Amino acid sequence: MTTPSSPGGEGYRAVHRRSLEDPAAFWSAEARLIHWNSPWEQVCDYSNPPFVKWFPGGTTNLCFNAVDRHLAAWADHPALITISTETNETVTLTFRELYQRVNAMAAVLRAHGVTKGDRVLIYLPNIAEGPVAMLACVRIGAIHSVVFGGFAAPSLATRIDDCQPKLIISADAGMRGGKIISYKPLLDEAIRLAKFPPKCVLLLSRGLDPAMNYVRGRDIDLRVELARHDGAEVPIEWVDATHPSYILYTSGTTGTPKGIVRDTGGSAVALMHTMQTIYPGKAGEPYFCTSDIGWQVGHSYGVYGTLMQGMTSILYEGLPIRPDAGIWWKIVQDYRAVMMFSSPTAIRVLRRQDPAFLKKYDTSSLRYLYLAGEPLDVPTSEWIESALNVPVIDNYWQTETGWPILAGFPGSGKLERKLGSPGLPCAGYDLTLIGDESGPVTEENGERKGVLAIRPPLPPGCFPTLWQDDARFLETYFKERDANGKMVYTTFDWATMDEAGFVTILGRTDDIINVAGHRLGTREIEEALSAHPAVAECAVVGVKDEIKGQAVFACVVIKAGEQPEGEAAKAALIDGLKREVDTRLGAIARPNAIHFLTALPKTRSGKILRRGIRALAEGRDPGDLSTLEDGGALDQVRAAV
Ligand code: AMP
């Protein structure tokens, strides 16, 4: 199909330009990539800035586009493969089987009174029932909210109270690194804490927690219900393009979690646009996404984008290093995956392992590796690119946007890349830089530095608002103005933009370090430290300093086999690391303190918890740690300061 996004070799810059010059023409042509039940009345209703409605009046359905639409050509082809190295179970569902499972699940939801607009909270591990439940919800117009399985009870309770689900779908347990994490006690406690408890909980027993209890009158065995509705066919609920398809909570550093709302039509169009341009895969080809469905990447490229394109989505439950560090490459080999999506953090974990694991398997089916979620440092990018011998495509986005803001575009002619940068703006994103309280936009050697902002309207697929909180949407994201006094959306990321248009992300604005009046991105110092051959990964924060304002505090994880033996070797390594920073950035950026840890504190979605490190380094309480993956790493920081 020819649309403006596949222009026959003129390159993505022209695509991007056209998307800004005439958004209505551009997006209405892109909208042909999905199935509509009835046409829209308007491409873009921007009568109430910065609120925007894409394709109002048009009706469609995400489940129809992801499943039903492929039955004619791909019914017997795998749609979803879930692999668990925790339970050693692999489930393969063809498009027909996925259709049947989704229909049975939709029938169960219906039987329990779920109708269009009702919220359903999904608290499951990364197993097939997750995508099945998500698709069943959107099939009947219900709004799902997936909460990462195993999230702490108080965090789950705040999400329950915010979206007030009619029903929760959960399981007895998840597993991580061979350890069983019982979900039911967490869920029971969350429901006890919640002011708006659901009337019904559907529970899947995986046989991991034989002690799972069922609360009488509330908890129901999901398997029994599914068996009862086996073979059911539930008609598609055609919904307006602006109808919310899901809510996904993002924690942020302060306050209650923000309920990111996703619409239906705009989101489907945006994802299909990316499946032609950023992730160009053909129907029938396998796409391996290592993200959990509890995160945005899992929603967009573990479920919706991939399936809408008719590709086979491969999902994974387990660690990247178990049973050994070759497991992901074995999956690529066994399933002939053509694309893989992961995070820089995961690749840095693999980089600390024996490189022989990368050579053990035949990964020649792979065309591209996509990484997102954190700045991708140059040494990691170069290491994995040469090991796999495929282009590594960094892409930058936020839960808020639902799809990349910056990326490389192998599907649109020449792939333009710049090391260290996630690339060029995606269609519809009109990017600019703004100043903040730490200072104005600066310019040096043709490179501008400031806070990355987007001129509204945000393109299709981005969040239209926060769940039932338009005021917070405005106050949080749209309070900044550009140089002309016009309202902009702020990403809260500090960035540089070069003359060729490449943007490099330097870190969150809260993480910017101000040493003796010089603004430094944590990323810049981390990049300098990572250049040292002994460094596997590192995290840098600014801590209060009476003389300089802030001082640089670094936590460094050393590669296996490079550990310094004895105090003299340790001092020499610290000197070497400081020298690396001096030569690359100057003495102003030199860390005052460098601590060696065996692991960095990270969130469950793989982001370094700089906020927690900074608090401990300044002797403060690290605050909400509900998203922390491994408390041991933070204990090491505590011990080091
Ligand atoms: P989340 O909404 O939790 O996915 O977090 C979004 C934030 O992650 C962004 O605002 C960035 O700070 C960071 N981020 C995501 N992708 C990238 C990337 N490719 N490079 C640098 N930072 C990234």
PDB file of C-alpha atoms and ligand atoms in Angstrom, residues 250 296 371-376 394-400 422 491 493 505 507-508 523 605 607, ligand 1:
ATOM      1  CA  THR A 250       3.288   6.297  34.800  1.00  0.00           C
ATOM      2  CA  GLN A 296       4.214   1.201  27.093  1.00  0.00           C
ATOM      3  CA  LEU A 371      16.477   0.019  21.919  1.00  0.00           C
ATOM      4  CA  ALA A 372      14.538   2.572  23.973  1.00  0.00           C
ATOM      5  CA  GLY A 373      13.777   3.704  27.495  1.00  0.00           C
ATOM      6  CA  GLU A 374      17.118   5.187  28.576  1.00  0.00           C
ATOM      7  CA  PRO A 375      19.985   6.978  26.858  1.00  0.00           C
ATOM      8  CA  LEU A 376      21.927   4.473  24.761  1.00  0.00           C
ATOM      9  CA  ASP A 394      17.778   3.938  19.194  1.00  0.00           C
ATOM     10  CA  ASN A 395      14.313   5.427  19.574  1.00  0.00           C
ATOM     11  CA  TYR A 396      13.144   7.965  22.098  1.00  0.00           C
ATOM     12  CA  TRP A 397       9.628   8.203  23.479  1.00  0.00           C
ATOM     13  CA  GLN A 398       7.525   8.522  26.569  1.00  0.00           C
ATOM     14  CA  THR A 399       4.538   6.625  27.927  1.00  0.00           C
ATOM     15  CA  GLU A 400       2.675   9.864  27.198  1.00  0.00           C
ATOM     16  CA  PRO A 422      18.048   8.557  18.972  1.00  0.00           C
ATOM     17  CA  THR A 491       9.144  16.413  27.656  1.00  0.00           C
ATOM     18  CA  ASP A 493      14.206  15.979  28.987  1.00  0.00           C
ATOM     19  CA  ILE A 505      18.949  13.321  25.052  1.00  0.00           C
ATOM     20  CA  GLY A 507      18.840  13.376  30.901  1.00  0.00           C
ATOM     21  CA  ARG A 508      15.715  14.422  32.770  1.00  0.00           C
ATOM     22  CA  ARG A 523      24.247  11.542  30.379  1.00  0.00           C
ATOM     23  CA  SER A 605      11.144  -1.097  33.514  1.00  0.00           C
ATOM     24  CA  LYS A 607      15.515   2.822  34.220  1.00  0.00           C
TER      25      LYS A 607
HETATM   26  P1  AMP B   1       8.685   6.337  30.291  1.00  0.00           P
HETATM   27  O1  AMP B   1       7.495   7.151  30.031  1.00  0.00           O
HETATM   28  O2  AMP B   1       8.694   5.697  31.637  1.00  0.00           O
HETATM   29  O3  AMP B   1       8.956   5.361  29.195  1.00  0.00           O
HETATM   30  O4  AMP B   1       9.946   7.296  30.332  1.00  0.00           O
HETATM   31  C1  AMP B   1      10.204   8.193  29.287  1.00  0.00           C
HETATM   32  C2  AMP B   1      11.569   8.797  29.506  1.00  0.00           C
HETATM   33  O5  AMP B   1      12.587   7.801  29.310  1.00  0.00           O
HETATM   34  C3  AMP B   1      11.922   9.880  28.540  1.00  0.00           C
HETATM   35  O6  AMP B   1      11.352  11.103  28.893  1.00  0.00           O
HETATM   36  C4  AMP B   1      13.435   9.867  28.609  1.00  0.00           C
HETATM   37  O7  AMP B   1      13.896  10.525  29.771  1.00  0.00           O
HETATM   38  C5  AMP B   1      13.741   8.394  28.734  1.00  0.00           C
HETATM   39  N1  AMP B   1      13.981   7.786  27.405  1.00  0.00           N
HETATM   40  C6  AMP B   1      13.154   6.979  26.717  1.00  0.00           C
HETATM   41  N2  AMP B   1      13.735   6.577  25.569  1.00  0.00           N
HETATM   42  C7  AMP B   1      14.960   7.152  25.516  1.00  0.00           C
HETATM   43  C8  AMP B   1      16.033   7.137  24.562  1.00  0.00           C
HETATM   44  N3  AMP B   1      15.974   6.420  23.445  1.00  0.00           N
HETATM   45  N4  AMP B   1      17.126   7.892  24.846  1.00  0.00           N
HETATM   46  C9  AMP B   1      17.197   8.627  25.979  1.00  0.00           C
HETATM   47  N5  AMP B   1      16.228   8.662  26.912  1.00  0.00           N
HETATM   48  C10 AMP B   1      15.113   7.933  26.693  1.00  0.00           C
END
